[in-house]
Tab-separated table of C-alpha atoms and ligand atoms in Angstrom:
chain	number	residue	atom	x	y	z
A	545	UNK	CA	4.833	164.919	54.240
A	546	UNK	CA	5.786	168.699	54.490
A	547	UNK	CA	9.314	169.949	53.391
A	548	UNK	CA	9.860	170.765	56.984
A	549	UNK	CA	9.241	167.362	58.281
A	550	UNK	CA	11.234	165.641	55.454
A	551	UNK	CA	14.279	167.746	56.643
A	552	UNK	CA	13.715	167.311	60.383
A	553	UNK	CA	12.506	163.622	60.563
A	554	UNK	CA	13.344	162.177	57.166
A	555	UNK	CA	16.874	163.218	56.235
A	556	UNK	CA	19.799	161.285	57.298
A	557	UNK	CA	22.716	162.741	59.621
A	558	UNK	CA	26.311	162.588	58.876
A	559	UNK	CA	29.163	162.559	61.307
A	560	UNK	CA	29.540	166.396	60.661
A	561	UNK	CA	25.969	166.803	62.347
A	562	UNK	CA	26.843	165.175	65.610
A	563	UNK	CA	26.973	167.510	68.662
A	564	UNK	CA	30.210	167.828	70.522
A	565	UNK	CA	30.300	166.564	74.056
A	566	UNK	CA	30.571	169.935	75.373
A	567	UNK	CA	27.587	171.157	73.597
A	568	UNK	CA	25.612	168.172	74.665
A	569	UNK	CA	26.486	168.746	78.279
A	570	UNK	CA	25.390	172.465	78.054
A	571	UNK	CA	21.888	171.559	77.036
A	572	UNK	CA	19.674	172.677	79.980
A	573	UNK	CA	18.066	169.164	80.220
A	574	UNK	CA	21.460	167.658	80.411
A	575	UNK	CA	22.651	170.192	83.015
A	576	UNK	CA	19.685	168.988	85.127
A	577	UNK	CA	21.094	165.373	84.944
A	578	UNK	CA	24.595	166.629	85.849
A	579	UNK	CA	23.079	168.349	89.096
A	580	UNK	CA	21.389	165.144	89.998
A	581	UNK	CA	24.282	162.618	89.253
A	582	UNK	CA	27.344	164.656	88.800
A	583	UNK	CA	29.693	165.369	85.978
A	584	UNK	CA	31.606	162.031	85.777
A	585	UNK	CA	28.669	159.668	85.120
A	586	UNK	CA	26.837	162.179	82.806
A	587	UNK	CA	29.833	163.035	80.838
A	588	UNK	CA	30.900	159.442	80.450
A	589	UNK	CA	27.483	158.209	79.173
A	590	UNK	CA	27.300	161.385	76.758
A	591	UNK	CA	30.602	160.133	75.281
A	592	UNK	CA	29.102	156.654	75.096
A	593	UNK	CA	25.936	158.110	73.304
A	594	UNK	CA	27.919	160.175	70.950
A	595	UNK	CA	30.073	157.256	70.023
A	596	UNK	CA	26.982	155.305	69.199
A	597	UNK	CA	25.548	158.052	67.182
A	598	UNK	CA	28.690	158.255	65.029
A	599	UNK	CA	28.679	154.530	64.250
A	600	UNK	CA	24.987	155.065	63.313
A	601	UNK	CA	25.848	158.109	61.167
A	602	UNK	CA	28.773	156.180	59.422
A	603	UNK	CA	26.465	153.191	58.537
A	604	UNK	CA	24.001	155.969	57.067
A	605	UNK	CA	21.142	154.901	59.446
A	606	UNK	CA	20.979	157.978	61.642
A	607	UNK	CA	18.162	160.358	61.105
A	608	UNK	CA	18.513	164.117	61.894
A	609	UNK	CA	15.452	163.686	64.219
A	610	UNK	CA	17.517	161.567	66.625
A	611	UNK	CA	19.763	164.824	67.120
A	612	UNK	CA	17.073	166.988	68.290
A	613	UNK	CA	17.796	168.382	71.676
A	614	UNK	CA	14.987	166.636	73.422
A	615	UNK	CA	15.718	163.256	71.749
A	616	UNK	CA	19.225	163.643	72.834
A	617	UNK	CA	18.476	164.597	76.446
A	618	UNK	CA	15.834	161.698	76.614
A	619	UNK	CA	18.107	159.047	75.379
A	620	UNK	CA	20.884	160.297	77.650
A	621	UNK	CA	18.591	160.181	80.706
A	622	UNK	CA	17.504	156.661	79.567
A	623	UNK	CA	20.893	155.438	79.481
A	624	UNK	CA	21.811	156.819	82.884
A	625	UNK	CA	18.631	155.303	84.453
A	626	UNK	CA	19.655	152.013	82.883
A	627	UNK	CA	23.274	152.275	84.205
A	628	UNK	CA	21.930	153.021	87.627
A	629	UNK	CA	19.372	150.378	87.671
A	630	UNK	CA	20.567	147.564	90.137
A	631	UNK	CA	21.281	144.111	88.942
A	632	UNK	CA	20.087	142.420	92.007
A	633	UNK	CA	16.279	142.817	91.975
A	634	UNK	CA	13.318	141.481	94.007
A	635	UNK	CA	11.217	139.094	92.062
A	636	UNK	CA	8.002	137.386	92.412
A	637	UNK	CA	8.405	133.682	92.892
A	638	UNK	CA	5.634	131.729	91.366
A	639	UNK	CA	7.796	128.653	90.418
A	640	UNK	CA	6.247	126.512	93.100
A	641	UNK	CA	9.740	125.913	94.779
A	642	UNK	CA	9.445	127.740	98.001
A	643	UNK	CA	13.110	127.673	99.169
A	644	UNK	CA	14.648	128.517	95.588
A	645	UNK	CA	18.349	128.604	95.615
A	646	UNK	CA	18.458	130.709	92.335
A	647	UNK	CA	15.997	133.142	93.842
A	648	UNK	CA	17.765	133.801	97.101
A	649	UNK	CA	16.311	131.082	99.133
A	650	UNK	CA	14.661	131.945	102.352
A	651	UNK	CA	12.843	135.349	102.556
A	652	UNK	CA	13.610	137.090	105.783
A	653	UNK	CA	10.995	137.767	108.517
A	654	UNK	CA	10.110	141.327	109.105
A	655	UNK	CA	11.914	141.336	112.444
A	656	UNK	CA	15.053	140.373	110.778
A	657	UNK	CA	14.688	142.915	108.241
A	658	UNK	CA	14.262	145.595	110.721
A	659	UNK	CA	17.179	144.587	112.973
A	660	UNK	CA	19.301	144.275	110.119
A	661	UNK	CA	18.432	147.900	108.639
A	662	UNK	CA	18.772	149.406	112.152
A	663	UNK	CA	22.085	147.640	112.955
A	664	UNK	CA	23.620	148.743	109.613
A	665	UNK	CA	22.659	152.494	110.011
A	666	UNK	CA	25.462	152.919	112.430
A	667	UNK	CA	28.230	151.505	114.456
A	668	UNK	CA	27.332	148.451	116.565
A	669	UNK	CA	28.713	146.339	119.361
A	670	UNK	CA	29.724	143.562	116.978
A	671	UNK	CA	32.724	142.625	118.844
A	672	UNK	CA	32.671	144.870	121.797
A	673	UNK	CA	31.420	144.048	125.328
A	674	UNK	CA	29.150	146.814	126.362
A	675	UNK	CA	29.441	145.759	130.158
A	676	UNK	CA	33.200	145.581	130.418
A	677	UNK	CA	34.020	148.033	127.718
A	678	UNK	CA	36.502	145.449	126.218
A	679	UNK	CA	36.887	143.320	122.990
A	680	UNK	CA	33.986	140.923	122.522
A	681	UNK	CA	33.250	137.951	120.351
A	682	UNK	CA	30.763	138.052	117.448
A	683	UNK	CA	29.830	134.390	118.074
A	684	UNK	CA	28.442	135.417	121.506
A	685	UNK	CA	25.600	137.364	119.720
A	686	UNK	CA	23.861	134.239	118.847
A	687	UNK	CA	25.638	131.423	120.671
A	688	UNK	CA	23.115	131.583	123.632
A	689	UNK	CA	20.053	131.414	121.377
A	690	UNK	CA	21.441	128.567	119.299
A	691	UNK	CA	22.415	126.576	122.630
A	692	UNK	CA	19.009	127.373	124.048
A	693	UNK	CA	17.043	126.366	121.028
A	694	UNK	CA	19.108	123.133	120.054
A	695	UNK	CA	20.304	121.988	123.514
A	696	UNK	CA	23.914	122.261	122.413
A	697	UNK	CA	26.799	123.051	124.812
A	698	UNK	CA	28.449	125.481	122.447
A	699	UNK	CA	27.756	127.040	118.976
A	700	UNK	CA	29.634	128.936	116.377
A	701	UNK	CA	28.473	130.535	112.957
A	702	UNK	CA	30.146	130.858	109.556
A	703	UNK	CA	29.337	132.076	106.023
A	704	UNK	CA	27.151	129.251	104.966
A	705	UNK	CA	26.821	125.446	105.641
A	706	UNK	CA	29.475	124.690	102.980
A	707	UNK	CA	31.871	126.739	105.084
A	708	UNK	CA	30.643	124.992	108.273
A	709	UNK	CA	31.382	121.425	106.946
A	710	UNK	CA	34.777	122.571	105.537
A	711	UNK	CA	35.739	124.249	108.823
A	712	UNK	CA	34.546	121.237	111.029
A	713	UNK	CA	36.342	118.863	108.800
A	714	UNK	CA	39.621	120.879	108.648
A	715	UNK	CA	39.618	121.518	112.470
A	716	UNK	CA	38.736	117.990	113.524
A	717	UNK	CA	40.050	115.917	110.778
A	718	UNK	CA	42.802	117.791	109.061
A	719	UNK	CA	45.598	115.364	108.305
A	720	UNK	CA	43.818	112.518	109.452
A	721	UNK	CA	41.004	110.059	108.152
A	722	UNK	CA	37.567	110.819	108.038
A	723	UNK	CA	35.029	107.930	107.429
A	724	UNK	CA	31.920	108.356	105.315
A	725	UNK	CA	29.301	106.069	103.787
A	726	UNK	CA	29.574	105.673	99.825
A	727	UNK	CA	25.609	106.356	99.929
A	728	UNK	CA	26.282	109.716	101.300
A	729	UNK	CA	28.801	111.345	99.018
A	730	UNK	CA	26.520	114.162	97.946
A	731	UNK	CA	26.968	116.828	95.379
A	732	UNK	CA	24.804	119.972	96.306
A	733	UNK	CA	24.313	122.533	93.558
A	734	UNK	CA	27.178	124.991	92.901
A	735	UNK	CA	29.855	122.348	92.965
A	736	UNK	CA	29.748	121.329	96.728
A	737	UNK	CA	30.865	117.830	96.379
A	738	UNK	CA	31.687	115.901	99.594
A	739	UNK	CA	34.946	114.172	98.521
A	740	UNK	CA	36.322	117.523	97.111
A	741	UNK	CA	35.306	119.332	100.392
A	742	UNK	CA	37.153	116.605	102.395
A	743	UNK	CA	40.209	117.105	100.167
A	744	UNK	CA	40.097	120.881	100.562
A	745	UNK	CA	39.874	120.338	104.356
A	746	UNK	CA	42.847	118.085	104.199
A	747	UNK	CA	41.076	115.299	105.757
A	748	UNK	CA	41.763	111.817	104.082
A	749	UNK	CA	38.184	110.438	102.982
A	750	UNK	CA	37.795	106.894	103.809
A	751	UNK	CA	34.661	105.340	102.034
A	752	UNK	CA	32.707	102.437	103.495
A	753	UNK	CA	29.724	100.432	102.376
A	754	UNK	CA	28.035	100.674	99.115
A	755	UNK	CA	25.802	103.129	97.343
A	756	UNK	CA	22.753	101.533	98.598
A	757	UNK	CA	23.760	99.741	101.751
A	758	UNK	CA	26.151	100.585	104.614
A	759	UNK	CA	26.251	98.804	107.998
A	760	UNK	CA	27.654	99.706	111.438
A	761	UNK	CA	30.281	96.834	110.881
A	762	UNK	CA	31.723	98.990	107.877
A	763	UNK	CA	32.378	101.874	110.015
A	764	UNK	CA	33.662	99.578	112.788
A	765	UNK	CA	36.257	97.878	110.493
A	766	UNK	CA	37.377	101.267	108.991
A	767	UNK	CA	38.377	102.863	112.414
A	768	UNK	CA	42.051	102.825	112.836
A	769	UNK	CA	44.710	104.961	114.968
A	770	UNK	CA	44.586	107.374	112.082
A	771	UNK	CA	40.821	107.975	112.062
A	772	UNK	CA	39.769	111.378	113.335
A	773	UNK	CA	35.878	111.306	112.880
A	774	UNK	CA	32.961	109.707	111.436
A	775	UNK	CA	30.992	111.895	108.965
A	776	UNK	CA	27.115	111.530	108.316
A	777	UNK	CA	25.725	113.544	105.486
A	778	UNK	CA	21.973	114.168	105.002
A	779	UNK	CA	21.035	113.065	101.522
A	780	UNK	CA	19.350	116.365	101.017
A	781	UNK	CA	18.754	116.298	97.187
A	782	UNK	CA	18.085	112.864	96.418
A	783	UNK	CA	16.690	109.551	97.917
A	784	UNK	CA	18.029	106.055	97.825
A	785	UNK	CA	15.246	103.798	97.642
A	786	UNK	CA	14.543	100.045	97.374
A	787	UNK	CA	17.096	97.489	98.769
A	788	UNK	CA	18.810	100.131	101.244
A	789	UNK	CA	20.300	100.427	104.672
A	790	UNK	CA	22.228	103.175	106.342
A	791	UNK	CA	23.378	103.691	110.009
A	792	UNK	CA	21.826	106.429	111.830
A	793	UNK	CA	23.738	108.798	114.116
A	794	UNK	CA	22.167	107.272	117.134
A	795	UNK	CA	23.682	103.814	116.142
A	796	UNK	CA	27.059	105.477	115.299
A	797	UNK	CA	27.510	107.653	118.490
A	798	UNK	CA	28.286	104.704	120.848
A	799	UNK	CA	30.834	103.370	118.436
A	800	UNK	CA	32.399	106.700	117.993
A	801	UNK	CA	32.612	107.303	121.777
A	802	UNK	CA	34.137	103.786	122.457
A	803	UNK	CA	36.880	104.385	119.849
A	804	UNK	CA	37.547	108.044	120.784
A	805	UNK	CA	36.752	109.666	117.386
A	806	UNK	CA	34.236	112.445	116.642
A	807	UNK	CA	30.819	112.017	115.152
A	808	UNK	CA	29.900	115.051	112.714
A	809	UNK	CA	26.657	115.206	111.026
A	810	UNK	CA	26.106	117.607	108.154
A	811	UNK	CA	22.225	118.019	108.236
A	812	UNK	CA	21.872	120.429	105.245
A	813	UNK	CA	18.724	122.174	105.990
A	814	UNK	CA	18.305	121.378	109.595
A	815	UNK	CA	14.877	122.462	110.530
A	816	UNK	CA	14.729	123.781	114.172
A	817	UNK	CA	11.218	122.657	114.556
A	818	UNK	CA	9.324	119.423	114.281
A	819	UNK	CA	7.779	119.890	110.676
A	820	UNK	CA	5.452	116.958	111.217
A	821	UNK	CA	3.473	119.398	113.516
A	822	UNK	CA	2.711	121.614	110.681
A	823	UNK	CA	1.650	118.818	108.391
A	824	UNK	CA	4.818	118.776	106.557
A	825	UNK	CA	7.144	115.957	105.838
A	826	UNK	CA	9.652	115.314	108.770
A	827	UNK	CA	13.266	116.479	108.659
A	828	UNK	CA	15.880	115.553	111.073
A	829	UNK	CA	16.417	118.428	113.531
A	830	UNK	CA	19.883	119.408	115.086
A	831	UNK	CA	18.269	118.928	118.641
A	832	UNK	CA	17.653	115.116	117.732
A	833	UNK	CA	21.198	114.775	116.265
A	834	UNK	CA	22.770	116.131	119.404
A	835	UNK	CA	20.533	113.987	121.682
A	836	UNK	CA	21.652	110.950	119.524
A	837	UNK	CA	25.224	111.730	120.511
A	838	UNK	CA	26.741	113.876	117.764
A	839	UNK	CA	29.753	116.000	118.575
A	840	UNK	CA	28.986	118.373	115.854
A	841	UNK	CA	26.026	119.423	113.691
A	842	UNK	CA	26.218	121.772	110.896
A	843	UNK	CA	23.146	123.264	108.844
A	844	UNK	CA	22.194	126.133	106.659
A	845	UNK	CA	20.604	129.486	107.895
A	846	UNK	CA	18.618	130.165	104.606
A	847	UNK	CA	16.856	126.757	104.059
A	848	UNK	CA	14.211	125.576	106.362
A	849	UNK	CA	15.263	127.614	109.239
A	850	UNK	CA	14.145	130.588	107.228
A	851	UNK	CA	16.871	133.087	108.029
A	852	UNK	CA	20.036	134.762	106.302
A	853	UNK	CA	22.706	132.728	104.438
A	854	UNK	CA	24.779	131.341	107.303
A	855	UNK	CA	26.548	128.082	108.378
A	856	UNK	CA	25.405	126.982	111.803
A	857	UNK	CA	27.782	124.697	113.856
A	858	UNK	CA	26.406	123.199	117.186
A	859	UNK	CA	28.031	120.710	119.370
A	860	UNK	CA	30.239	119.870	122.434
A	861	UNK	CA	32.248	122.576	124.092
A	862	UNK	CA	35.412	120.827	123.280
A	863	UNK	CA	34.643	120.470	119.525
A	864	UNK	CA	33.278	123.882	119.145
A	865	UNK	CA	36.359	125.441	120.910
A	866	UNK	CA	38.593	123.421	118.456
A	867	UNK	CA	36.594	124.767	115.579
A	868	UNK	CA	36.443	128.334	116.716
A	869	UNK	CA	40.216	128.453	117.445
A	870	UNK	CA	41.041	127.027	113.867
A	871	UNK	CA	42.530	129.716	111.854
A	872	UNK	CA	40.333	129.145	108.814
A	873	UNK	CA	37.474	130.358	110.928
A	874	UNK	CA	38.679	133.987	110.505
A	875	UNK	CA	38.372	133.500	106.737
A	876	UNK	CA	34.946	131.927	106.931
A	877	UNK	CA	33.376	134.129	109.647
A	878	UNK	CA	29.825	135.561	109.370
A	879	UNK	CA	29.499	139.111	108.405
A	880	UNK	CA	27.642	141.532	110.583
A	881	UNK	CA	24.644	141.847	107.996
A	882	UNK	CA	23.527	138.283	108.263
A	883	UNK	CA	24.617	137.980	111.738
A	884	UNK	CA	21.991	140.778	112.707
A	885	UNK	CA	19.415	138.991	110.467
A	886	UNK	CA	20.299	135.628	112.155
A	887	UNK	CA	19.954	136.894	115.762
A	888	UNK	CA	16.310	138.244	115.115
A	889	UNK	CA	15.353	135.126	113.315
A	890	UNK	CA	16.543	132.886	116.039
A	891	UNK	CA	14.651	135.063	118.483
A	892	UNK	CA	11.465	134.164	116.812
A	893	UNK	CA	12.098	130.408	117.596
A	894	UNK	CA	11.768	131.533	121.275
A	895	UNK	CA	8.185	132.226	120.356
A	896	UNK	CA	7.386	129.388	118.355
A	897	UNK	CA	3.630	130.180	118.228
A	898	UNK	CA	4.606	133.212	116.194
A	899	UNK	CA	6.598	131.188	113.758
A	900	UNK	CA	4.120	130.199	111.155
A	901	UNK	CA	2.842	133.739	110.655
A	902	UNK	CA	6.269	135.567	110.912
A	903	UNK	CA	8.474	133.236	109.100
A	904	UNK	CA	7.754	133.651	105.272
A	905	UNK	CA	9.251	130.212	104.480
A	906	UNK	CA	7.054	128.570	107.137
A	907	UNK	CA	3.968	130.553	106.294
A	908	UNK	CA	4.255	129.704	102.619
A	909	UNK	CA	5.038	125.960	103.241
A	910	UNK	CA	2.156	125.384	105.397
A	911	UNK	CA	-0.505	126.965	103.169
A	912	UNK	CA	-3.060	124.541	102.288
A	913	UNK	CA	-4.137	123.958	98.532
A	914	UNK	CA	-7.544	125.789	99.445
A	915	UNK	CA	-5.464	128.786	100.584
A	916	UNK	CA	-3.303	128.921	97.684
A	917	UNK	CA	-6.300	128.452	95.363
A	918	UNK	CA	-7.921	131.521	96.659
A	919	UNK	CA	-4.774	133.401	95.621
A	920	UNK	CA	-5.063	132.043	92.263
A	921	UNK	CA	-8.667	132.993	92.097
A	922	UNK	CA	-7.871	136.579	92.726
A	923	UNK	CA	-5.503	136.610	89.715
A	924	UNK	CA	-7.741	134.582	87.345
A	925	UNK	CA	-10.063	137.159	85.614
A	926	UNK	CA	-7.638	140.114	85.514
A	927	UNK	CA	-4.882	137.984	84.023
A	928	UNK	CA	-7.477	136.482	81.621
A	929	UNK	CA	-8.315	139.791	80.480
A	930	UNK	CA	-4.793	140.941	80.063
A	931	UNK	CA	-3.759	137.968	77.883
A	932	UNK	CA	-6.766	137.433	75.919
A	933	UNK	CA	-6.974	136.560	73.056
A	934	UNK	CA	-3.590	135.221	72.489
A	935	UNK	CA	-3.414	133.077	75.636
A	936	UNK	CA	-5.971	131.210	77.682
A	937	UNK	CA	-5.737	130.884	81.431
A	938	UNK	CA	-7.036	128.070	83.625
A	939	UNK	CA	-6.956	127.537	87.359
A	940	UNK	CA	-5.379	124.244	88.181
A	941	UNK	CA	-4.171	122.023	90.763
A	942	UNK	CA	-0.308	121.608	91.130
A	943	UNK	CA	2.393	120.560	93.309
A	944	UNK	CA	5.007	122.688	95.003
A	945	UNK	CA	8.310	121.840	95.960
A	946	UNK	CA	10.051	122.694	99.265
A	947	UNK	CA	13.364	123.238	97.463
A	948	UNK	CA	17.082	123.813	98.364
A	949	UNK	CA	17.627	120.168	98.802
A	950	UNK	CA	15.225	119.950	101.741
A	951	UNK	CA	12.842	117.036	101.740
A	952	UNK	CA	13.722	116.002	98.084
A	953	UNK	CA	10.804	113.784	97.204
A	954	UNK	CA	8.020	115.280	98.958
A	955	UNK	CA	5.450	117.542	97.085
A	956	UNK	CA	3.007	119.985	98.670
A	957	UNK	CA	-0.620	120.034	97.227
A	958	UNK	CA	-0.802	123.448	95.538
A	959	UNK	CA	-2.781	125.459	93.232
A	960	UNK	CA	-2.076	128.013	90.509
A	961	UNK	CA	-2.757	129.148	86.820
A	962	UNK	CA	-1.883	127.315	83.765
A	963	UNK	CA	-1.424	129.535	80.674
A	964	UNK	CA	-1.432	127.995	77.201
A	965	UNK	CA	-1.049	129.874	73.848
A	966	UNK	CA	-4.512	129.979	72.148
A	967	UNK	CA	-4.834	127.580	69.090
A	968	UNK	CA	-5.626	130.516	66.909
A	969	UNK	CA	-2.132	131.996	67.408
A	970	UNK	CA	0.009	132.200	64.418
A	971	UNK	CA	3.227	131.430	66.173
A	972	UNK	CA	4.457	128.103	67.487
A	973	UNK	CA	3.450	127.136	70.881
A	974	UNK	CA	7.129	127.396	72.242
A	975	UNK	CA	7.771	130.714	70.870
A	976	UNK	CA	4.565	132.076	72.328
A	977	UNK	CA	5.033	130.722	75.868
A	978	UNK	CA	8.842	132.145	75.686
A	979	UNK	CA	7.494	135.552	74.721
A	980	UNK	CA	5.128	135.216	77.694
A	981	UNK	CA	7.806	134.107	80.156
A	982	UNK	CA	10.015	136.938	79.004
A	983	UNK	CA	7.364	139.621	79.170
A	984	UNK	CA	6.727	138.397	82.845
A	985	UNK	CA	10.518	138.431	83.584
A	986	UNK	CA	10.599	141.914	82.100
A	987	UNK	CA	8.066	143.636	84.604
A	988	UNK	CA	9.146	146.161	86.975
A	989	UNK	CA	8.766	143.643	89.649
A	990	UNK	CA	9.854	140.533	87.561
A	991	UNK	CA	7.532	137.367	87.942
A	992	UNK	CA	9.111	133.909	87.542
A	993	UNK	CA	7.004	130.918	86.712
A	994	UNK	CA	7.895	127.436	85.256
A	995	UNK	CA	7.209	125.906	81.851
A	996	UNK	CA	5.761	122.413	81.797
A	997	UNK	CA	4.061	120.381	79.232
A	998	UNK	CA	3.738	123.463	76.675
A	999	UNK	CA	2.069	125.695	79.474
A	1000	UNK	CA	3.459	128.231	81.781
A	1001	UNK	CA	2.406	127.356	85.361
A	1002	UNK	CA	2.085	130.104	87.897
A	1003	UNK	CA	2.028	128.322	91.351
A	1004	UNK	CA	0.424	130.926	93.566
A	1005	UNK	CA	1.742	129.525	96.998
A	1006	UNK	CA	4.369	132.257	97.766
A	1007	UNK	CA	1.991	135.286	97.005
A	1008	UNK	CA	1.292	137.471	99.993
A	1009	UNK	CA	0.026	140.439	98.179
A	1010	UNK	CA	-1.880	139.636	94.795
A	1011	UNK	CA	-1.716	143.448	94.169
A	1012	UNK	CA	1.998	143.291	93.415
A	1013	UNK	CA	1.065	141.124	90.347
A	1014	UNK	CA	-2.327	142.725	89.497
A	1015	UNK	CA	-0.733	146.220	89.427
A	1016	UNK	CA	1.633	145.056	86.654
A	1017	UNK	CA	-0.995	143.506	84.308
A	1018	UNK	CA	-1.129	146.831	82.260
A	1019	UNK	CA	2.559	146.938	81.745
A	1020	UNK	CA	2.413	142.983	80.845
A	1021	UNK	CA	-0.302	143.779	78.200
A	1022	UNK	CA	1.805	146.497	76.733
A	1023	UNK	CA	4.786	144.447	76.544
A	1024	UNK	CA	3.027	141.610	74.612
A	1025	UNK	CA	1.370	143.960	72.296
A	1026	UNK	CA	4.941	145.372	71.492
A	1027	UNK	CA	6.351	141.983	71.063
B	1074	PLP	C1	22.718	122.756	101.304
B	1074	PLP	C2	23.631	121.810	101.748
B	1074	PLP	C3	25.071	122.197	101.870
B	1074	PLP	C4	25.452	123.409	101.715
B	1074	PLP	O1	24.871	124.475	102.434
B	1074	PLP	P1	25.087	126.038	101.998
B	1074	PLP	O2	24.442	126.691	103.269
B	1074	PLP	O3	24.426	126.259	100.826
B	1074	PLP	O4	26.346	126.402	101.911
B	1074	PLP	C5	25.778	121.273	102.377
B	1074	PLP	N1	25.464	119.908	102.853
B	1074	PLP	C6	24.138	119.491	102.766
B	1074	PLP	C7	23.675	118.187	103.003
B	1074	PLP	C8	23.169	120.544	102.169
B	1074	PLP	O5	21.936	120.091	102.053
């Protein structure tokens, strides 16, 4: 090493060598950062940078080379880029769960994205009647569509289905009794537990039947002068099997009518189409529930419906009017962002022939194993090349899940790639798999798979554009070599 290099690169810096913030901000490269981002952010990051350098200097681990103007400028630019990088990021979902709650549930159809973007770019007639020039009602934007699609007399929308259930129970059953089967006291992820929701709504829960069997007579005996409603809850995320019986909405409706109480059904996912037609497991529809005689049916916008987060409430004019007028509605109302996306999504349901192509959720759910296998095949060789020799990649049949509590026990025949650490690897299996998962999650467009039996599985069902993954294989290889 030459004398010069040992001075510039080898010697340790002390606190006295640190640049002042002012001096740092006057460097030409940093001036350029200031003109792009303004003084506030750049100065704050510069101070944090110098604080970090001071700590390193005091610890005796700061080299002079780190204080060269280019090094300082580059590390400051890096800090700023990191600071401005969004925390909410798009990812590639190769988990095999199509409607994945942790990955944002349903992906919006293009028509919904376009309408959302167009409506958010300026003022809109969210609560303004363009015909009369007077105040309008945001519900009216989708009420007609929802009534047409489900056959309901009236409809309203709120923030999510949890809000729809809470609001319906509070408006129709607050201060009075709500009867529910012990077999339907569900907990959905994220602390949505039916008994707690009832308590929050101010409805007194009256449980009937047992975990596995509830009969019409159980409901009949429990109805008193204090009863406001009967609640049916779709057991979305579990199944009671074996010696079981439950009472359907169609059987409960005549009882509810005769005794003058409301019948409310929380459908959870609530597909608006007959899933059986697409070869998928059947899920009860709001249409069927209304035809069976329910007064109110609630369901999610971002599960099988394939739209934005929203809680949809459809039912009789009388019930929906009470729900809409209930003060809590204002606190739970749907924002204009999902409302725009919901309107465009529902319009697709007026053109059912388009759904399987236009709704990503339905497109992915209806892909055959052979179609998914073609995606896997497109990735196989390039991925093998990128991961050799540390990992071996094999095409494999696997099973996808619908997800989000829809059709919980059904699995869809699928296909994908199974990646295992090569036996020659010196590290443990678990460590090698974790390193790979981490590298995939660390890509510019993160890739999320699932680990099962000491292998990383990449289910290729939800891939529309293999290039999104193929284009990142260089970065993946680099990350694994560095690791
Ligand atoms: C998913 C689900 C909910 C909650 O719906 P969100 O839209 O997530 O608020 C409530 N009830 C049932 C039965 C569900 O499946």
